[in-house]
CSV table of C-alpha atoms in Angstrom, one decimal:
chain,number,residue,atom,x,y,z
J,740,MET,CA,21.6,-13.6,7.9
J,741,GLN,CA,18.4,-15.0,6.6
J,742,ARG,CA,15.9,-12.3,5.4
J,743,LEU,CA,12.5,-13.4,6.7
J,744,PHE,CA,10.2,-11.3,4.5
J,745,LYS,CA,10.3,-10.8,0.7
J,746,ASN,CA,8.6,-7.4,1.1
J,747,ARG,CA,6.0,-5.7,3.2
J,748,PHE,CA,3.1,-7.4,1.5
J,749,HIS,CA,4.6,-10.8,2.2
J,750,ALA,CA,5.1,-9.8,5.9
J,751,GLY,CA,1.5,-8.6,6.1
J,752,HIS,CA,0.3,-11.9,4.7
J,753,LEU,CA,2.2,-13.9,7.3
J,754,LEU,CA,1.1,-11.5,10.1
J,755,ALA,CA,-2.5,-12.0,9.1
J,756,ARG,CA,-2.1,-15.7,9.7
J,757,ARG,CA,-1.1,-15.0,13.3
J,758,LEU,CA,-4.2,-12.8,13.8
J,759,VAL,CA,-6.7,-15.2,12.2
J,760,ALA,CA,-8.7,-15.3,15.5
J,761,TYR,CA,-9.9,-11.8,14.6
J,762,ALA,CA,-11.0,-12.6,11.0
J,763,ALA,CA,-14.4,-11.3,10.0
J,764,HIS,CA,-15.0,-9.9,13.4
J,765,PRO,CA,-17.4,-6.9,13.1
J,766,ASP,CA,-15.6,-4.8,15.8
J,767,VAL,CA,-12.0,-5.1,14.4
J,768,LEU,CA,-10.2,-2.1,12.9
J,769,VAL,CA,-6.8,-2.3,11.4
J,770,LEU,CA,-4.7,0.9,11.8
J,771,ALA,CA,-1.5,1.4,10.0
J,772,LEU,CA,1.5,3.6,10.9
J,773,PRO,CA,2.3,5.5,7.7
J,774,ARG,CA,4.2,5.1,5.5
J,775,GLY,CA,5.9,1.7,5.9
J,776,GLY,CA,3.2,0.1,7.9
J,777,VAL,CA,0.5,0.7,5.3
J,778,PRO,CA,1.3,-2.2,2.9
J,779,VAL,CA,1.6,-4.6,5.9
J,780,ALA,CA,-1.7,-3.3,7.3
J,781,TYR,CA,-3.4,-3.5,3.9
J,782,MET,CA,-2.7,-7.2,3.7
J,783,VAL,CA,-3.8,-7.8,7.4
J,784,ALA,CA,-7.0,-5.8,6.8
J,785,ARG,CA,-7.8,-7.6,3.5
J,786,GLU,CA,-7.2,-11.1,4.9
J,787,LEU,CA,-9.1,-10.4,8.1
J,788,ASP,CA,-11.9,-8.7,6.2
J,789,ALA,CA,-11.5,-5.6,8.3
J,790,ALA,CA,-11.6,-1.9,7.8
J,791,LEU,CA,-8.3,-0.1,7.3
J,792,ASP,CA,-7.3,3.4,8.5
J,793,ILE,CA,-4.2,5.2,9.6
J,794,LEU,CA,-3.0,6.6,12.9
J,795,MET,CA,-0.4,9.3,12.4
J,796,VAL,CA,2.8,9.5,14.4
J,797,ARG,CA,6.2,11.0,13.6
J,798,LYS,CA,9.5,10.1,15.2
J,799,LEU,CA,11.6,12.9,16.7
J,800,GLY,CA,15.0,11.8,15.4
J,801,GLN,CA,18.3,12.9,16.8
J,802,PRO,CA,19.6,15.6,14.3
J,803,SER,CA,23.0,13.8,13.8
J,804,GLN,CA,21.4,10.4,13.7
J,805,PRO,CA,17.7,10.6,12.5
J,806,GLU,CA,17.0,6.9,13.1
J,807,TYR,CA,17.8,7.3,16.8
J,808,ALA,CA,14.5,8.4,18.4
J,809,LEU,CA,14.4,11.1,21.0
J,810,GLY,CA,10.6,10.8,21.2
J,811,ALA,CA,7.6,11.0,19.0
J,812,VAL,CA,4.5,13.1,18.3
J,813,SER,CA,1.1,11.9,17.3
J,814,GLY,CA,-1.7,13.3,15.1
J,815,ASN,CA,-3.8,14.4,18.0
J,816,GLU,CA,-0.7,16.2,19.4
J,817,ILE,CA,0.2,13.9,22.2
J,818,CYS,CA,4.0,14.3,22.6
J,819,PHE,CA,6.3,11.7,24.1
J,820,LEU,CA,9.9,12.7,25.0
J,821,ARG,CA,12.7,10.4,26.0
J,822,ARG,CA,14.4,13.0,28.3
J,823,ASP,CA,17.3,10.7,29.2
J,824,LYS,CA,18.1,10.2,25.5
J,825,ILE,CA,17.8,13.9,24.8
J,826,LYS,CA,20.2,14.7,27.7
J,827,SER,CA,22.7,12.0,26.7
J,828,SER,CA,22.7,13.1,23.0
J,829,GLY,CA,23.4,16.7,24.0
J,830,THR,CA,20.3,18.0,22.1
J,831,ASP,CA,19.1,21.3,23.5
J,832,MET,CA,15.3,21.8,24.1
J,833,ALA,CA,15.1,24.6,21.6
J,834,THR,CA,16.1,22.1,18.9
J,835,VAL,CA,13.6,19.6,20.2
J,836,ARG,CA,10.8,22.2,20.1
J,837,ALA,CA,11.7,23.0,16.5
J,838,MET,CA,11.6,19.3,15.7
J,839,ILE,CA,8.2,19.0,17.3
J,840,ASP,CA,6.8,21.9,15.3
J,841,ARG,CA,8.2,20.5,12.1
J,842,GLU,CA,6.8,17.1,12.6
J,843,LYS,CA,3.4,18.4,13.6
J,844,ALA,CA,3.3,20.3,10.3
J,845,GLU,CA,4.2,17.1,8.4
J,846,LEU,CA,1.5,15.1,10.3
J,847,SER,CA,-1.1,17.7,9.3
J,848,ARG,CA,0.1,17.5,5.6
J,849,ARG,CA,-0.1,13.7,5.5
J,850,GLU,CA,-3.5,13.6,7.3
J,851,ILE,CA,-5.0,15.8,4.6
J,852,LEU,CA,-3.3,14.0,1.8
J,853,TYR,CA,-3.9,10.4,2.8
J,854,ARG,CA,-7.5,10.7,3.9
J,855,ALA,CA,-8.7,12.4,0.8
J,856,ASP,CA,-11.9,13.7,2.6
J,857,ARG,CA,-12.6,10.3,4.2
J,858,PRO,CA,-13.3,10.7,7.9
J,859,ALA,CA,-11.2,9.0,10.5
J,860,LEU,CA,-12.8,5.8,11.8
J,861,SER,CA,-14.1,5.8,15.4
J,862,LEU,CA,-12.1,3.6,17.7
J,863,HIS,CA,-14.7,3.7,20.5
J,864,HIS,CA,-15.3,0.2,21.9
J,865,LYS,CA,-13.4,-1.3,18.9
J,866,ILE,CA,-10.7,-4.0,18.8
J,867,VAL,CA,-7.9,-2.0,17.3
J,868,ILE,CA,-4.9,-3.7,15.6
J,869,LEU,CA,-2.0,-1.3,15.3
J,870,VAL,CA,0.3,-2.3,12.5
J,871,ASP,CA,3.8,-1.3,11.5
J,872,ASP,CA,6.5,-2.9,9.2
J,873,GLY,CA,8.7,-3.3,12.2
J,874,VAL,CA,9.6,-1.9,15.6
J,875,ALA,CA,13.1,-0.7,16.6
J,876,THR,CA,13.2,1.4,19.8
J,877,GLY,CA,9.4,1.3,20.1
J,878,SER,CA,9.0,5.0,20.5
J,879,SER,CA,6.6,5.5,17.6
J,880,MET,CA,4.5,2.5,18.6
J,881,TYR,CA,4.4,3.6,22.2
J,882,MET,CA,3.1,7.0,21.0
J,883,VAL,CA,0.5,5.4,18.8
J,884,ILE,CA,-0.8,3.2,21.7
J,885,ARG,CA,-1.1,6.3,23.9
J,886,SER,CA,-3.0,8.1,21.1
J,887,ALA,CA,-5.3,5.1,20.5
J,888,ARG,CA,-6.0,4.7,24.2
J,889,SER,CA,-7.3,8.3,24.4
J,890,MET,CA,-10.1,7.2,22.0
J,891,ASN,CA,-11.5,4.5,24.3
J,892,PRO,CA,-11.1,1.2,22.3
J,893,ALA,CA,-12.1,-2.1,23.7
J,894,LYS,CA,-8.7,-3.7,23.1
J,895,ILE,CA,-5.4,-2.7,21.5
J,896,ILE,CA,-3.3,-5.3,19.7
J,897,VAL,CA,0.2,-4.4,18.4
J,898,ALA,CA,1.0,-6.3,15.3
J,899,THR,CA,4.4,-6.2,13.6
J,900,PRO,CA,6.6,-8.6,11.6
J,901,VAL,CA,9.7,-8.0,13.7
J,902,ALA,CA,10.8,-6.3,16.9
J,903,PRO,CA,13.8,-6.7,19.2
J,904,ARG,CA,13.1,-8.7,22.3
J,905,ALA,CA,13.5,-5.8,24.6
J,906,SER,CA,11.1,-3.5,22.7
J,907,ARG,CA,8.5,-6.3,22.4
J,908,LYS,CA,8.6,-6.8,26.2
J,909,VAL,CA,8.0,-3.0,26.7
J,910,LEU,CA,5.1,-3.0,24.3
J,911,ALA,CA,3.5,-6.1,25.9
J,912,ARG,CA,3.2,-4.1,29.1
J,913,ILE,CA,1.2,-1.3,27.6
J,914,ALA,CA,-0.8,-3.0,24.9
J,915,ASP,CA,-3.4,-5.7,25.5
J,916,GLU,CA,-1.7,-8.1,23.1
J,917,VAL,CA,1.4,-8.2,20.9
J,918,ALA,CA,1.5,-10.2,17.7
J,919,CYS,CA,5.1,-10.4,16.5
J,920,LEU,CA,6.5,-12.9,14.1
J,921,HIS,CA,10.2,-12.6,15.0
J,922,SER,CA,11.9,-11.1,18.2
J,923,PRO,CA,15.6,-11.4,17.8
J,924,LEU,CA,18.0,-10.7,20.7
J,925,SER,CA,20.5,-9.0,18.3
J,926,PHE,CA,18.9,-6.3,16.3
J,927,ILE,CA,20.4,-3.6,14.0
J,928,SER,CA,17.5,-2.3,11.9
J,929,VAL,CA,14.0,-3.3,10.6
J,930,GLY,CA,15.2,-3.3,7.0
J,931,GLU,CA,17.8,-6.1,7.7
J,932,TRP,CA,14.9,-8.6,7.8
J,933,TYR,CA,13.4,-7.7,4.4
J,934,GLU,CA,14.7,-8.6,0.9
J,935,ASP,CA,12.9,-5.5,-0.4
J,936,PHE,CA,12.6,-2.6,2.0
J,937,ARG,CA,12.4,0.3,-0.4
J,938,GLN,CA,10.7,3.5,0.8
J,939,VAL,CA,6.9,3.6,0.6
J,940,SER,CA,5.7,6.7,-1.3
J,941,ASP,CA,2.8,9.0,-0.5
J,942,THR,CA,1.2,7.8,-3.7
J,943,ALA,CA,1.4,4.1,-2.6
J,944,VAL,CA,-0.2,4.9,0.7
J,945,MET,CA,-3.1,6.8,-0.9
J,946,HIS,CA,-3.6,4.0,-3.4
J,947,LEU,CA,-3.7,1.2,-0.8
J,948,LEU,CA,-6.1,3.1,1.5
J,949,GLU,CA,-8.4,3.9,-1.4
J,950,ARG,CA,-8.3,0.3,-2.6
J,951,ARG,CA,-9.3,-1.1,0.7
J,952,TRP,CA,-12.0,1.5,1.1
J,953,THR,CA,-13.3,0.6,-2.4
J,954,GLN,CA,-13.2,-3.2,-1.6
J,955,LEU,CA,-15.3,-2.7,1.6
J,956,THR,CA,-17.8,-0.4,-0.2
J,957,GLN,CA,-18.3,-2.9,-3.0
J,958,ALA,CA,-18.7,-5.7,-0.6
J,959,GLU,CA,-21.2,-3.8,1.5
J,960,GLY,CA,-23.2,-2.9,-1.7
J,961,ALA,CA,-23.2,-6.6,-2.8
J,962,ARG,CA,-24.5,-7.7,0.6
J,963,HIS,CA,-27.4,-5.4,0.3
J,964,SER,CA,-28.1,-6.5,-3.2
J,965,GLY,CA,-27.9,-10.2,-2.3
J,966,VAL,CA,-24.9,-10.8,-4.7
J,967,ARG,CA,-22.2,-13.1,-3.4
J,968,VAL,CA,-18.7,-11.5,-3.6
J,969,PHE,CA,-15.5,-13.4,-3.4
J,970,PRO,CA,-12.1,-11.7,-2.6
J,971,CYS,CA,-9.8,-11.1,-5.5
J,972,ARG,CA,-6.2,-11.8,-4.4
J,973,GLN,CA,-4.3,-8.8,-5.8
């Protein structure tokens, strides 16, 4: 099988080309799903000249098969459960509740760690681009869309390098737009489409968020001073 993306940065660069209609638009916000979505979203935000933030969500993985999603929980405590999958997997609700509590605690930890005292950006009346490094079942992205909708954006765009055809169709029904570079009929995992799909660390997430915030702050300062700033491709 041909691996389409060298790494997440390469995937983000290609995805930004698909989203070029939103470049330099003052109302566009790019929101990453940590952790894997952050490098992809960083490239999208940088090349579209947009602000970058995160929208937290955690998958509720089946205990015996963590990659198999039984649902998801978001940072603003919206919970989505796939009750048919819970029943068919034989997972009891006490276990599911314990999973929800555990993932809520992890969401809170990451929120504090990643933001580093920077406030969350307002989504009100904004064009929101939700970015992940790939979509499998779509549970996490579904949860993020629901969470984002509660904040009254003008438009929600799902942007991902790869998603199976069935998941893409589901997301297209609940998002305003889906930008996806590859939608295979046969799909095993997101990682199979990347040459380098190593885990993204908390440190890398914090570094990329800080870098994009610094880039925007410097650009804003230069605009006020009359200095012309050109992007540095790093």
